Amino acid sequence: MSMPVIKAPDNPISVCQAVTDLIESIALEETALSHILNAEGEKIQAAIAMQCVDIGKLLEVNDSVTDMVHAVANLELVLKDKLEFVANNLFYPAQK
């Protein structure tokens, strides 16, 4: 999987484009977090599939995944706040 890329524009950025870029950045971060959660699920599946694993190792994997899920949940709150900030501070030009 390749890293997400946001290209720099050639012209000055309009307010509309800035808002679009902010929303796009949130979407890209959400995508990255979903990949992290998917990898954690695969980690659990791999640990369970091992034939010579003891309960202690499984609990270690579980604790590791739990820590990552908590970290992702905290980042989700940050992204929610970022999106609310953008939504609450949009400039709506007067309609003609």
Short mmCIF file of C-alpha atoms in Angstrom, two decimals:
data_model
loop_
_atom_site.label_atom_id
_atom_site.label_comp_id
_atom_site.label_asym_id
_atom_site.label_seq_id
_atom_site.Cartn_x
_atom_site.Cartn_y
_atom_site.Cartn_z
CA MET A 1 0.00 0.00 0.00
CA SER A 2 1.35 3.42 -0.91
CA MET A 3 1.27 6.50 1.26
CA PRO A 4 -1.46 9.10 0.58
CA VAL A 5 -0.22 12.14 -1.32
CA ILE A 6 -1.69 15.64 -1.32
CA LYS A 7 -0.30 17.64 -4.21
CA ALA A 8 0.57 21.33 -3.79
CA PRO A 9 -1.48 23.56 -6.10
CA ASP A 10 0.17 25.79 -8.72
CA ASN A 11 -2.13 28.76 -8.03
CA PRO A 12 -3.09 30.52 -4.79
CA ILE A 13 -5.64 28.58 -2.79
CA SER A 14 -9.20 29.85 -2.51
CA VAL A 15 -11.27 29.51 0.66
CA CYS A 16 -13.33 26.82 -1.01
CA GLN A 17 -10.18 24.89 -1.94
CA ALA A 18 -8.78 25.28 1.58
CA VAL A 19 -11.94 23.78 3.07
CA THR A 20 -11.84 20.98 0.52
CA ASP A 21 -8.19 20.29 1.40
CA LEU A 22 -8.99 20.17 5.12
CA ILE A 23 -11.83 17.72 4.58
CA GLU A 24 -9.62 15.65 2.28
CA SER A 25 -6.90 15.53 4.93
CA ILE A 26 -9.43 14.26 7.47
CA ALA A 27 -10.59 11.58 5.03
CA LEU A 28 -7.00 10.48 4.38
CA GLU A 29 -6.32 10.24 8.11
CA GLU A 30 -9.49 8.19 8.55
CA THR A 31 -8.29 5.85 5.80
CA ALA A 32 -4.92 5.46 7.50
CA LEU A 33 -6.59 4.67 10.82
CA SER A 34 -8.77 2.05 9.17
CA HIS A 35 -5.63 0.38 7.78
CA ILE A 36 -4.10 0.37 11.26
CA LEU A 37 -7.21 -1.25 12.74
CA ASN A 38 -7.24 -3.82 9.96
CA ALA A 39 -3.59 -4.68 10.67
CA GLU A 40 -4.41 -5.11 14.35
CA GLY A 41 -7.18 -7.54 13.43
CA GLU A 42 -4.75 -9.48 11.27
CA LYS A 43 -2.30 -9.54 14.19
CA ILE A 44 -4.94 -11.21 16.37
CA GLN A 45 -5.80 -13.72 13.64
CA ALA A 46 -2.13 -14.60 13.18
CA ALA A 47 -1.65 -15.08 16.92
CA ILE A 48 -4.68 -17.33 17.15
CA ALA A 49 -3.56 -19.36 14.13
CA MET A 50 -0.19 -20.17 15.74
CA GLN A 51 -0.18 -23.75 16.99
CA CYS A 52 2.44 -23.43 19.74
CA VAL A 53 1.16 -20.29 21.43
CA ASP A 54 0.38 -20.15 25.13
CA ILE A 55 -2.28 -18.07 26.83
CA GLY A 56 0.32 -15.58 28.09
CA LYS A 57 1.40 -14.71 24.55
CA LEU A 58 -2.22 -14.38 23.45
CA LEU A 59 -2.88 -11.99 26.32
CA GLU A 60 0.18 -9.94 25.35
CA VAL A 61 -1.11 -9.65 21.80
CA ASN A 62 -4.54 -8.73 23.13
CA ASP A 63 -3.06 -6.00 25.34
CA SER A 64 -1.06 -4.65 22.41
CA VAL A 65 -4.16 -4.51 20.21
CA THR A 66 -6.18 -2.92 23.00
CA ASP A 67 -3.58 -0.18 23.40
CA MET A 68 -3.62 0.51 19.65
CA VAL A 69 -7.42 0.60 19.53
CA HIS A 70 -7.43 3.13 22.37
CA ALA A 71 -4.85 5.25 20.53
CA VAL A 72 -6.94 5.13 17.34
CA ALA A 73 -10.06 6.07 19.31
CA ASN A 74 -8.25 9.11 20.72
CA LEU A 75 -7.16 10.13 17.22
CA GLU A 76 -10.75 9.73 16.03
CA LEU A 77 -11.81 12.29 18.65
CA VAL A 78 -9.16 14.69 17.35
CA LEU A 79 -10.41 14.21 13.78
CA LYS A 80 -14.00 14.76 14.93
CA ASP A 81 -12.95 18.03 16.57
CA LYS A 82 -11.07 19.04 13.41
CA LEU A 83 -14.12 18.37 11.25
CA GLU A 84 -16.41 20.26 13.64
CA PHE A 85 -14.00 23.21 13.61
CA VAL A 86 -14.09 23.31 9.81
CA ALA A 87 -17.88 22.97 9.73
CA ASN A 88 -18.43 25.65 12.38
CA ASN A 89 -16.08 28.16 10.75
CA LEU A 90 -17.12 27.95 7.13
CA PHE A 91 -17.56 31.22 5.33
CA TYR A 92 -20.83 31.44 3.44
CA PRO A 93 -20.79 34.35 0.95
CA ALA A 94 -23.97 36.40 0.59
CA GLN A 95 -26.33 34.99 -2.01
CA LYS A 96 -27.13 37.28 -4.96
#
